Amino acid sequence: MFANKFKFAGVIALAATVGLVTATSSQAQREGLIQIDGSSTVFPVSEAMAEEFMAANPGSQVVVGVSGTGGGFRKFCSGETDISNASRPVKDEELEACAENGIVPIELRVGTDALTVVTSVENDFISDISTEELNAIWAPEAEGTITRWNQVNSAWPNAPIGLFGPGTDSGTFDFFTDEINGEEGASRADYTASEDDNIIVLGVSRDPNALGYFGLAYFLENQDTLKALSVDGVDPTPENAKSGDYSLARPLFIYVSPASLEKPEVRAFVEFYLETARDTDLITEVGYVPMPEDVYDEILGSL
């Protein structure tokens, strides 16, 4: 029903020009328009949900953008958006920024991702990588010094490592650096960074010696050009993310505010989002792991 309905490269609709955001304008400016921004990882889910919602509600308008989890929270906390996609929980400083504008983020978990480490499908020397090897490649001290594969593992070739990854506004970057390097934000900086995961896909797919990481859905959409690596011998699959066996599994969220929920169209969309996640295979077909039905029921009951 939902397969291949979303396209990763863009947004589902174009927003009309909106006015300046003031400290008292707490949400989106156009009447009836639902504006969503933030995580590139959550984007495919929210985009698919928006398409289904607009199909079921002719005349409704939902715009989904991508600026990274951090960029999304900046927009949300300044009142530019109704809903913020996030691949990590909101930070204390983001809560403070929201509070300055009278905005209270409500966290709604929508599923689970298996952050995926990838190479080009043309890579013929690696299929598994350890967390220690990932740390050797991505640690801050690796910058300018670890530049070839055989420096990390002598069984790998004397070939340059081409590195691609999310930028510092990304929740994926925050999660990966915390899990692999032991500190959120701690990373070498000499790599090709982008908040657009499609740029990472293209970069890695075109270089047999490249390495990158992003959400599982982007790998599943590009399996013809990419190869997913197992991490410590465990494959990045929805089943392993659900069981907890995969070490780079992580929760996915959307955030909304009480003021936004007072808008009938926003409340209708949020309820539709959670009910669709509960009642259909959309989350699974996008490439992520849904939660148990009773968890969605509990979240819906709290709204």
PDB file of C-alpha atoms in Angstrom:
ATOM      1  CA  MET A   1       0.000   0.000   0.000  1.00  0.00           C
ATOM      2  CA  PHE A   2       2.692   2.418   0.984  1.00  0.00           C
ATOM      3  CA  ALA A   3       5.769   0.987  -0.759  1.00  0.00           C
ATOM      4  CA  ASN A   4       7.640   3.414  -3.015  1.00  0.00           C
ATOM      5  CA  LYS A   5       5.214   6.245  -2.216  1.00  0.00           C
ATOM      6  CA  PHE A   6       7.846   8.500  -0.709  1.00  0.00           C
ATOM      7  CA  LYS A   7      10.735  10.201  -2.451  1.00  0.00           C
ATOM      8  CA  PHE A   8      13.793  11.060  -0.397  1.00  0.00           C
ATOM      9  CA  ALA A   9      15.111  13.880  -2.518  1.00  0.00           C
ATOM     10  CA  GLY A  10      12.592  16.598  -1.796  1.00  0.00           C
ATOM     11  CA  VAL A  11       9.576  17.802   0.127  1.00  0.00           C
ATOM     12  CA  ILE A  12       6.021  16.815  -0.587  1.00  0.00           C
ATOM     13  CA  ALA A  13       4.688  20.309  -1.137  1.00  0.00           C
ATOM     14  CA  LEU A  14       5.964  23.818  -1.519  1.00  0.00           C
ATOM     15  CA  ALA A  15       5.227  26.320   1.211  1.00  0.00           C
ATOM     16  CA  ALA A  16       3.920  29.709   0.200  1.00  0.00           C
ATOM     17  CA  THR A  17       5.825  32.721   1.396  1.00  0.00           C
ATOM     18  CA  VAL A  18       5.202  33.234   5.077  1.00  0.00           C
ATOM     19  CA  GLY A  19       5.541  36.319   7.207  1.00  0.00           C
ATOM     20  CA  LEU A  20       8.182  37.119   9.761  1.00  0.00           C
ATOM     21  CA  VAL A  21       8.081  35.083  12.949  1.00  0.00           C
ATOM     22  CA  THR A  22       7.712  37.162  16.098  1.00  0.00           C
ATOM     23  CA  ALA A  23       8.290  36.097  19.673  1.00  0.00           C
ATOM     24  CA  THR A  24       4.537  35.789  20.137  1.00  0.00           C
ATOM     25  CA  SER A  25       3.777  33.823  16.955  1.00  0.00           C
ATOM     26  CA  SER A  26       4.039  30.349  18.379  1.00  0.00           C
ATOM     27  CA  GLN A  27       3.313  28.221  15.326  1.00  0.00           C
ATOM     28  CA  ALA A  28       2.984  28.157  11.533  1.00  0.00           C
ATOM     29  CA  GLN A  29       1.677  31.320   9.956  1.00  0.00           C
ATOM     30  CA  ARG A  30      -0.685  30.168   7.210  1.00  0.00           C
ATOM     31  CA  GLU A  31      -4.204  29.150   8.224  1.00  0.00           C
ATOM     32  CA  GLY A  32      -4.667  25.419   7.750  1.00  0.00           C
ATOM     33  CA  LEU A  33      -1.053  24.744   6.778  1.00  0.00           C
ATOM     34  CA  ILE A  34       0.812  22.106   8.794  1.00  0.00           C
ATOM     35  CA  GLN A  35       4.575  22.669   8.735  1.00  0.00           C
ATOM     36  CA  ILE A  36       7.051  19.957   9.702  1.00  0.00           C
ATOM     37  CA  ASP A  37      10.840  20.064   9.670  1.00  0.00           C
ATOM     38  CA  GLY A  38      13.895  18.447  11.238  1.00  0.00           C
ATOM     39  CA  SER A  39      15.481  15.006  11.071  1.00  0.00           C
ATOM     40  CA  SER A  40      16.380  13.511   7.707  1.00  0.00           C
ATOM     41  CA  THR A  41      15.964  10.065   9.290  1.00  0.00           C
ATOM     42  CA  VAL A  42      12.356  10.679  10.337  1.00  0.00           C
ATOM     43  CA  PHE A  43      11.600  12.558   7.097  1.00  0.00           C
ATOM     44  CA  PRO A  44      10.603   9.446   5.051  1.00  0.00           C
ATOM     45  CA  VAL A  45       8.061   8.431   7.704  1.00  0.00           C
ATOM     46  CA  SER A  46       6.573  11.903   8.102  1.00  0.00           C
ATOM     47  CA  GLU A  47       6.521  12.406   4.335  1.00  0.00           C
ATOM     48  CA  ALA A  48       4.641   9.139   3.816  1.00  0.00           C
ATOM     49  CA  MET A  49       2.231  10.031   6.632  1.00  0.00           C
ATOM     50  CA  ALA A  50       1.632  13.457   5.103  1.00  0.00           C
ATOM     51  CA  GLU A  51       0.883  11.973   1.696  1.00  0.00           C
ATOM     52  CA  GLU A  52      -1.641   9.557   3.193  1.00  0.00           C
ATOM     53  CA  PHE A  53      -3.227  12.306   5.302  1.00  0.00           C
ATOM     54  CA  MET A  54      -3.623  14.663   2.346  1.00  0.00           C
ATOM     55  CA  ALA A  55      -5.083  11.860   0.236  1.00  0.00           C
ATOM     56  CA  ALA A  56      -7.630  11.122   2.973  1.00  0.00           C
ATOM     57  CA  ASN A  57      -8.344  14.812   3.612  1.00  0.00           C
ATOM     58  CA  PRO A  58      -8.613  16.683   0.288  1.00  0.00           C
ATOM     59  CA  GLY A  59      -7.659  20.315   0.629  1.00  0.00           C
ATOM     60  CA  SER A  60      -5.334  19.739   3.585  1.00  0.00           C
ATOM     61  CA  GLN A  61      -1.783  21.054   3.283  1.00  0.00           C
ATOM     62  CA  VAL A  62       1.263  19.456   4.906  1.00  0.00           C
ATOM     63  CA  VAL A  63       4.811  20.584   4.146  1.00  0.00           C
ATOM     64  CA  VAL A  64       7.729  18.389   5.256  1.00  0.00           C
ATOM     65  CA  GLY A  65      11.265  19.765   5.165  1.00  0.00           C
ATOM     66  CA  VAL A  66      14.724  18.587   6.223  1.00  0.00           C
ATOM     67  CA  SER A  67      17.233  20.628   8.208  1.00  0.00           C
ATOM     68  CA  GLY A  68      18.549  18.021  10.657  1.00  0.00           C
ATOM     69  CA  THR A  69      17.234  17.396  14.162  1.00  0.00           C
ATOM     70  CA  GLY A  70      19.040  20.438  15.587  1.00  0.00           C
ATOM     71  CA  GLY A  71      17.947  22.696  12.747  1.00  0.00           C
ATOM     72  CA  GLY A  72      14.400  21.447  13.141  1.00  0.00           C
ATOM     73  CA  PHE A  73      14.337  22.281  16.830  1.00  0.00           C
ATOM     74  CA  ARG A  74      15.575  25.811  16.118  1.00  0.00           C
ATOM     75  CA  LYS A  75      12.632  26.316  13.760  1.00  0.00           C
ATOM     76  CA  PHE A  76      10.183  24.655  16.134  1.00  0.00           C
ATOM     77  CA  CYS A  77      11.333  26.662  19.149  1.00  0.00           C
ATOM     78  CA  SER A  78      11.046  29.942  17.242  1.00  0.00           C
ATOM     79  CA  GLY A  79       7.495  29.104  16.185  1.00  0.00           C
ATOM     80  CA  GLU A  80       8.189  28.452  12.511  1.00  0.00           C
ATOM     81  CA  THR A  81       6.866  24.874  12.504  1.00  0.00           C
ATOM     82  CA  ASP A  82       4.071  22.862  14.090  1.00  0.00           C
ATOM     83  CA  ILE A  83       5.903  19.539  14.327  1.00  0.00           C
ATOM     84  CA  SER A  84       9.597  18.706  14.631  1.00  0.00           C
ATOM     85  CA  ASN A  85      11.059  15.425  13.383  1.00  0.00           C
ATOM     86  CA  ALA A  86      13.868  14.177  15.639  1.00  0.00           C
ATOM     87  CA  SER A  87      16.238  11.219  15.719  1.00  0.00           C
ATOM     88  CA  ARG A  88      17.276  12.023  19.283  1.00  0.00           C
ATOM     89  CA  PRO A  89      15.545  13.501  22.344  1.00  0.00           C
ATOM     90  CA  VAL A  90      15.328  17.279  22.692  1.00  0.00           C
ATOM     91  CA  LYS A  91      18.331  18.810  24.511  1.00  0.00           C
ATOM     92  CA  ASP A  92      18.168  21.024  27.601  1.00  0.00           C
ATOM     93  CA  GLU A  93      19.334  24.077  25.674  1.00  0.00           C
ATOM     94  CA  GLU A  94      16.620  23.459  23.083  1.00  0.00           C
ATOM     95  CA  LEU A  95      14.007  23.232  25.829  1.00  0.00           C
ATOM     96  CA  GLU A  96      15.266  26.567  27.140  1.00  0.00           C
ATOM     97  CA  ALA A  97      15.029  28.134  23.679  1.00  0.00           C
ATOM     98  CA  CYS A  98      11.470  26.857  23.339  1.00  0.00           C
ATOM     99  CA  ALA A  99      10.554  28.140  26.814  1.00  0.00           C
ATOM    100  CA  GLU A 100      11.750  31.635  25.896  1.00  0.00           C
ATOM    101  CA  ASN A 101       8.993  31.679  23.256  1.00  0.00           C
ATOM    102  CA  GLY A 102       6.371  29.982  25.388  1.00  0.00           C
ATOM    103  CA  ILE A 103       6.627  26.682  23.529  1.00  0.00           C
ATOM    104  CA  VAL A 104       6.508  23.370  25.397  1.00  0.00           C
ATOM    105  CA  PRO A 105       7.681  20.400  23.270  1.00  0.00           C
ATOM    106  CA  ILE A 106       5.646  17.221  23.687  1.00  0.00           C
ATOM    107  CA  GLU A 107       7.700  14.142  22.799  1.00  0.00           C
ATOM    108  CA  LEU A 108       5.940  11.437  20.768  1.00  0.00           C
ATOM    109  CA  ARG A 109       7.945   8.346  19.942  1.00  0.00           C
ATOM    110  CA  VAL A 110       6.988   6.924  16.552  1.00  0.00           C
ATOM    111  CA  GLY A 111       9.376   4.003  16.020  1.00  0.00           C
ATOM    112  CA  THR A 112      12.924   2.647  16.058  1.00  0.00           C
ATOM    113  CA  ASP A 113      15.779   2.890  13.557  1.00  0.00           C
ATOM    114  CA  ALA A 114      18.893   0.806  12.976  1.00  0.00           C
ATOM    115  CA  LEU A 115      21.568   3.399  12.131  1.00  0.00           C
ATOM    116  CA  THR A 116      23.391   1.842   9.200  1.00  0.00           C
ATOM    117  CA  VAL A 117      27.073   1.958   8.241  1.00  0.00           C
ATOM    118  CA  VAL A 118      27.499   1.603   4.493  1.00  0.00           C
ATOM    119  CA  THR A 119      30.026   1.220   1.707  1.00  0.00           C
ATOM    120  CA  SER A 120      29.597   1.147  -2.041  1.00  0.00           C
ATOM    121  CA  VAL A 121      28.244  -2.111  -3.418  1.00  0.00           C
ATOM    122  CA  GLU A 122      31.519  -2.182  -5.380  1.00  0.00           C
ATOM    123  CA  ASN A 123      33.532  -2.570  -2.165  1.00  0.00           C
ATOM    124  CA  ASP A 124      34.840  -6.138  -2.078  1.00  0.00           C
ATOM    125  CA  PHE A 125      36.980  -6.226   1.068  1.00  0.00           C
ATOM    126  CA  ILE A 126      34.695  -5.443   4.010  1.00  0.00           C
ATOM    127  CA  SER A 127      31.344  -6.771   5.187  1.00  0.00           C
ATOM    128  CA  ASP A 128      31.670  -6.361   8.956  1.00  0.00           C
ATOM    129  CA  ILE A 129      33.187  -3.635  11.081  1.00  0.00           C
ATOM    130  CA  SER A 130      33.675  -3.450  14.835  1.00  0.00           C
ATOM    131  CA  THR A 131      32.819  -0.515  17.056  1.00  0.00           C
ATOM    132  CA  GLU A 132      36.536  -0.256  17.840  1.00  0.00           C
ATOM    133  CA  GLU A 133      37.358   0.049  14.140  1.00  0.00           C
ATOM    134  CA  LEU A 134      34.632   2.655  13.689  1.00  0.00           C
ATOM    135  CA  ASN A 135      36.121   4.595  16.575  1.00  0.00           C
ATOM    136  CA  ALA A 136      39.587   4.339  15.032  1.00  0.00           C
ATOM    137  CA  ILE A 137      38.195   5.868  11.840  1.00  0.00           C
ATOM    138  CA  TRP A 138      35.844   8.529  13.254  1.00  0.00           C
ATOM    139  CA  ALA A 139      37.506   9.646  16.517  1.00  0.00           C
ATOM    140  CA  PRO A 140      38.639  13.299  16.660  1.00  0.00           C
ATOM    141  CA  GLU A 141      42.272  12.227  16.896  1.00  0.00           C
ATOM    142  CA  ALA A 142      41.922  10.305  13.618  1.00  0.00           C
ATOM    143  CA  GLU A 143      41.625  13.571  11.711  1.00  0.00           C
ATOM    144  CA  GLY A 144      44.466  13.878   9.225  1.00  0.00           C
ATOM    145  CA  THR A 145      46.170  10.738  10.512  1.00  0.00           C
ATOM    146  CA  ILE A 146      43.887   7.758   9.764  1.00  0.00           C
ATOM    147  CA  THR A 147      43.421   8.154   6.042  1.00  0.00           C
ATOM    148  CA  ARG A 148      43.875   4.639   4.635  1.00  0.00           C
ATOM    149  CA  TRP A 149      42.011   1.404   5.277  1.00  0.00           C
ATOM    150  CA  ASN A 150      45.075  -0.666   6.204  1.00  0.00           C
ATOM    151  CA  GLN A 151      45.822   1.735   9.067  1.00  0.00           C
ATOM    152  CA  VAL A 152      42.651   0.473  10.748  1.00  0.00           C
ATOM    153  CA  ASN A 153      42.927  -3.217   9.880  1.00  0.00           C
ATOM    154  CA  SER A 154      45.997  -4.758   8.274  1.00  0.00           C
ATOM    155  CA  ALA A 155      43.784  -7.155   6.326  1.00  0.00           C
ATOM    156  CA  TRP A 156      42.234  -4.236   4.485  1.00  0.00           C
ATOM    157  CA  PRO A 157      43.904  -2.665   1.430  1.00  0.00           C
ATOM    158  CA  ASN A 158      46.303   0.253   1.302  1.00  0.00           C
ATOM    159  CA  ALA A 159      43.603   2.489  -0.150  1.00  0.00           C
ATOM    160  CA  PRO A 160      42.290   5.916   0.872  1.00  0.00           C
ATOM    161  CA  ILE A 161      39.173   6.062   3.037  1.00  0.00           C
ATOM    162  CA  GLY A 162      36.541   8.409   1.621  1.00  0.00           C
ATOM    163  CA  LEU A 163      34.342   9.501   4.508  1.00  0.00           C
ATOM    164  CA  PHE A 164      30.768  10.793   4.256  1.00  0.00           C
ATOM    165  CA  GLY A 165      28.420  11.538   7.127  1.00  0.00           C
ATOM    166  CA  PRO A 166      25.793  13.847   8.545  1.00  0.00           C
ATOM    167  CA  GLY A 167      26.576  17.391   9.645  1.00  0.00           C
ATOM    168  CA  THR A 168      26.631  18.657  13.202  1.00  0.00           C
ATOM    169  CA  ASP A 169      22.939  19.658  13.144  1.00  0.00           C
ATOM    170  CA  SER A 170      22.004  16.018  12.678  1.00  0.00           C
ATOM    171  CA  GLY A 171      20.594  13.837  15.430  1.00  0.00           C
ATOM    172  CA  THR A 172      22.240  10.929  13.621  1.00  0.00           C
ATOM    173  CA  PHE A 173      25.613  12.651  14.099  1.00  0.00           C
ATOM    174  CA  ASP A 174      24.876  13.168  17.811  1.00  0.00           C
ATOM    175  CA  PHE A 175      23.864   9.547  18.329  1.00  0.00           C
ATOM    176  CA  PHE A 176      26.715   8.048  16.309  1.00  0.00           C
ATOM    177  CA  THR A 177      29.438  10.124  17.960  1.00  0.00           C
ATOM    178  CA  ASP A 178      28.083   9.327  21.414  1.00  0.00           C
ATOM    179  CA  GLU A 179      27.869   5.593  20.746  1.00  0.00           C
ATOM    180  CA  ILE A 180      31.118   5.209  18.796  1.00  0.00           C
ATOM    181  CA  ASN A 181      33.382   7.929  20.211  1.00  0.00           C
ATOM    182  CA  GLY A 182      31.941   8.110  23.722  1.00  0.00           C
ATOM    183  CA  GLU A 183      30.968  11.767  23.550  1.00  0.00           C
ATOM    184  CA  GLU A 184      28.188  13.473  21.659  1.00  0.00           C
ATOM    185  CA  GLY A 185      29.658  15.701  18.956  1.00  0.00           C
ATOM    186  CA  ALA A 186      33.173  14.251  19.231  1.00  0.00           C
ATOM    187  CA  SER A 187      34.262  13.492  15.659  1.00  0.00           C
ATOM    188  CA  ARG A 188      36.946  14.114  13.111  1.00  0.00           C
ATOM    189  CA  ALA A 189      35.925  16.989  10.856  1.00  0.00           C
ATOM    190  CA  ASP A 190      37.777  16.084   7.652  1.00  0.00           C
ATOM    191  CA  TYR A 191      34.894  14.308   5.949  1.00  0.00           C
ATOM    192  CA  THR A 192      32.140  15.286   3.519  1.00  0.00           C
ATOM    193  CA  ALA A 193      29.250  16.359   5.735  1.00  0.00           C
ATOM    194  CA  SER A 194      25.647  16.976   4.744  1.00  0.00           C
ATOM    195  CA  GLU A 195      22.253  17.223   6.442  1.00  0.00           C
ATOM    196  CA  ASP A 196      20.855  15.700   3.238  1.00  0.00           C
ATOM    197  CA  ASP A 197      21.309  11.934   3.398  1.00  0.00           C
ATOM    198  CA  ASN A 198      20.937  11.724  -0.370  1.00  0.00           C
ATOM    199  CA  ILE A 199      24.301  13.510  -0.689  1.00  0.00           C
ATOM    200  CA  ILE A 200      25.853  10.857   1.529  1.00  0.00           C
ATOM    201  CA  VAL A 201      24.226   8.119  -0.552  1.00  0.00           C
ATOM    202  CA  LEU A 202      25.658   9.558  -3.764  1.00  0.00           C
ATOM    203  CA  GLY A 203      29.120  10.096  -2.326  1.00  0.00           C
ATOM    204  CA  VAL A 204      29.476   6.602  -0.932  1.00  0.00           C
ATOM    205  CA  SER A 205      27.921   4.858  -3.920  1.00  0.00           C
ATOM    206  CA  ARG A 206      30.388   6.465  -6.329  1.00  0.00           C
ATOM    207  CA  ASP A 207      33.559   5.498  -4.417  1.00  0.00           C
ATOM    208  CA  PRO A 208      34.438   1.821  -3.734  1.00  0.00           C
ATOM    209  CA  ASN A 209      36.685   2.978  -0.880  1.00  0.00           C
ATOM    210  CA  ALA A 210      34.117   5.214   0.808  1.00  0.00           C
ATOM    211  CA  LEU A 211      32.363   4.773   4.151  1.00  0.00           C
ATOM    212  CA  GLY A 212      29.284   6.542   5.490  1.00  0.00           C
ATOM    213  CA  TYR A 213      26.339   6.251   7.882  1.00  0.00           C
ATOM    214  CA  PHE A 214      22.660   7.227   8.096  1.00  0.00           C
ATOM    215  CA  GLY A 215      19.219   5.795   8.868  1.00  0.00           C
ATOM    216  CA  LEU A 216      18.279   2.317   7.645  1.00  0.00           C
ATOM    217  CA  ALA A 217      15.532   3.573   5.311  1.00  0.00           C
ATOM    218  CA  TYR A 218      18.076   5.340   3.101  1.00  0.00           C
ATOM    219  CA  PHE A 219      20.040   2.120   2.684  1.00  0.00           C
ATOM    220  CA  LEU A 220      16.903   0.132   1.857  1.00  0.00           C
ATOM    221  CA  GLU A 221      15.982   2.688  -0.795  1.00  0.00           C
ATOM    222  CA  ASN A 222      19.454   2.404  -2.356  1.00  0.00           C
ATOM    223  CA  GLN A 223      20.416  -1.259  -2.021  1.00  0.00           C
ATOM    224  CA  ASP A 224      21.360  -1.427  -5.682  1.00  0.00           C
ATOM    225  CA  THR A 225      24.323   0.917  -5.106  1.00  0.00           C
ATOM    226  CA  LEU A 226      25.125   0.476  -1.395  1.00  0.00           C
ATOM    227  CA  LYS A 227      26.220  -2.327   0.928  1.00  0.00           C
ATOM    228  CA  ALA A 228      25.263  -2.334   4.614  1.00  0.00           C
ATOM    229  CA  LEU A 229      27.965  -3.497   7.011  1.00  0.00           C
ATOM    230  CA  SER A 230      27.257  -5.602  10.056  1.00  0.00           C
ATOM    231  CA  VAL A 231      28.575  -4.015  13.247  1.00  0.00           C
ATOM    232  CA  ASP A 232      30.284  -6.387  15.678  1.00  0.00           C
ATOM    233  CA  GLY A 233      28.827  -9.229  13.641  1.00  0.00           C
ATOM    234  CA  VAL A 234      25.199  -8.063  13.858  1.00  0.00           C
ATOM    235  CA  ASP A 235      23.319  -6.938  10.759  1.00  0.00           C
ATOM    236  CA  PRO A 236      21.377  -3.630  10.778  1.00  0.00           C
ATOM    237  CA  THR A 237      17.923  -5.140  10.340  1.00  0.00           C
ATOM    238  CA  PRO A 238      14.559  -4.133  11.809  1.00  0.00           C
ATOM    239  CA  GLU A 239      14.480  -7.472  13.648  1.00  0.00           C
ATOM    240  CA  ASN A 240      17.853  -6.861  15.305  1.00  0.00           C
ATOM    241  CA  ALA A 241      16.892  -3.293  16.163  1.00  0.00           C
ATOM    242  CA  LYS A 242      13.657  -4.485  17.759  1.00  0.00           C
ATOM    243  CA  SER A 243      15.405  -7.193  19.787  1.00  0.00           C
ATOM    244  CA  GLY A 244      18.138  -4.825  20.943  1.00  0.00           C
ATOM    245  CA  ASP A 245      20.868  -7.036  19.503  1.00  0.00           C
ATOM    246  CA  TYR A 246      22.026  -4.291  17.134  1.00  0.00           C
ATOM    247  CA  SER A 247      24.103  -1.769  19.071  1.00  0.00           C
ATOM    248  CA  LEU A 248      23.243   1.226  16.855  1.00  0.00           C
ATOM    249  CA  ALA A 249      19.451   0.934  17.236  1.00  0.00           C
ATOM    250  CA  ARG A 250      17.811   4.191  18.352  1.00  0.00           C
ATOM    251  CA  PRO A 251      14.357   5.710  18.956  1.00  0.00           C
ATOM    252  CA  LEU A 252      12.672   8.103  16.516  1.00  0.00           C
ATOM    253  CA  PHE A 253      10.386  10.955  17.547  1.00  0.00           C
ATOM    254  CA  ILE A 254       8.124  13.735  16.475  1.00  0.00           C
ATOM    255  CA  TYR A 255       7.575  16.746  18.729  1.00  0.00           C
ATOM    256  CA  VAL A 256       4.490  18.926  18.889  1.00  0.00           C
ATOM    257  CA  SER A 257       3.408  21.706  21.261  1.00  0.00           C
ATOM    258  CA  PRO A 258       0.124  22.163  23.177  1.00  0.00           C
ATOM    259  CA  ALA A 259      -0.504  25.325  21.148  1.00  0.00           C
ATOM    260  CA  SER A 260      -0.163  23.397  17.902  1.00  0.00           C
ATOM    261  CA  LEU A 261      -2.470  20.664  19.174  1.00  0.00           C
ATOM    262  CA  GLU A 262      -5.142  23.318  19.687  1.00  0.00           C
ATOM    263  CA  LYS A 263      -5.260  23.654  15.906  1.00  0.00           C
ATOM    264  CA  PRO A 264      -7.811  21.127  14.637  1.00  0.00           C
ATOM    265  CA  GLU A 265      -5.771  20.294  11.539  1.00  0.00           C
ATOM    266  CA  VAL A 266      -2.579  19.638  13.536  1.00  0.00           C
ATOM    267  CA  ARG A 267      -4.367  17.478  16.105  1.00  0.00           C
ATOM    268  CA  ALA A 268      -6.050  15.556  13.304  1.00  0.00           C
ATOM    269  CA  PHE A 269      -2.701  14.949  11.603  1.00  0.00           C
ATOM    270  CA  VAL A 270      -0.905  13.856  14.784  1.00  0.00           C
ATOM    271  CA  GLU A 271      -3.696  11.430  15.659  1.00  0.00           C
ATOM    272  CA  PHE A 272      -3.698  10.149  12.064  1.00  0.00           C
ATOM    273  CA  TYR A 273       0.108   9.690  12.240  1.00  0.00           C
ATOM    274  CA  LEU A 274      -0.015   7.603  15.405  1.00  0.00           C
ATOM    275  CA  GLU A 275      -3.091   5.609  14.372  1.00  0.00           C
ATOM    276  CA  THR A 276      -1.552   4.841  10.974  1.00  0.00           C
ATOM    277  CA  ALA A 277       1.703   3.753  12.659  1.00  0.00           C
ATOM    278  CA  ARG A 278      -0.365   1.466  14.906  1.00  0.00           C
ATOM    279  CA  ASP A 279      -2.826   0.070  12.374  1.00  0.00           C
ATOM    280  CA  THR A 280      -0.803  -0.307   9.164  1.00  0.00           C
ATOM    281  CA  ASP A 281       2.606  -1.465   7.931  1.00  0.00           C
ATOM    282  CA  LEU A 282       3.769   2.013   6.910  1.00  0.00           C
ATOM    283  CA  ILE A 283       6.585   2.256   9.475  1.00  0.00           C
ATOM    284  CA  THR A 284       7.839  -1.189   8.470  1.00  0.00           C
ATOM    285  CA  GLU A 285       7.599  -0.499   4.748  1.00  0.00           C
ATOM    286  CA  VAL A 286       9.605   2.701   5.087  1.00  0.00           C
ATOM    287  CA  GLY A 287      12.321   0.636   6.795  1.00  0.00           C
ATOM    288  CA  TYR A 288      11.911   1.260  10.507  1.00  0.00           C
ATOM    289  CA  VAL A 289      10.476  -0.646  13.459  1.00  0.00           C
ATOM    290  CA  PRO A 290       6.997   0.162  14.802  1.00  0.00           C
ATOM    291  CA  MET A 291       6.210   0.005  18.496  1.00  0.00           C
ATOM    292  CA  PRO A 292       3.648  -2.313  20.098  1.00  0.00           C
ATOM    293  CA  GLU A 293       0.030  -1.276  19.529  1.00  0.00           C
ATOM    294  CA  ASP A 294      -0.583  -0.592  23.219  1.00  0.00           C
ATOM    295  CA  VAL A 295       2.278   1.926  23.269  1.00  0.00           C
ATOM    296  CA  TYR A 296       0.659   3.906  20.457  1.00  0.00           C
ATOM    297  CA  ASP A 297      -2.652   3.660  22.336  1.00  0.00           C
ATOM    298  CA  GLU A 298      -1.003   5.066  25.456  1.00  0.00           C
ATOM    299  CA  ILE A 299       0.520   7.965  23.505  1.00  0.00           C
ATOM    300  CA  LEU A 300      -2.799   8.733  21.810  1.00  0.00           C
ATOM    301  CA  GLY A 301      -4.536   8.699  25.179  1.00  0.00           C
ATOM    302  CA  SER A 302      -2.070  11.251  26.539  1.00  0.00           C
ATOM    303  CA  LEU A 303      -2.796  13.882  23.890  1.00  0.00           C
TER     304      LEU A 303
END
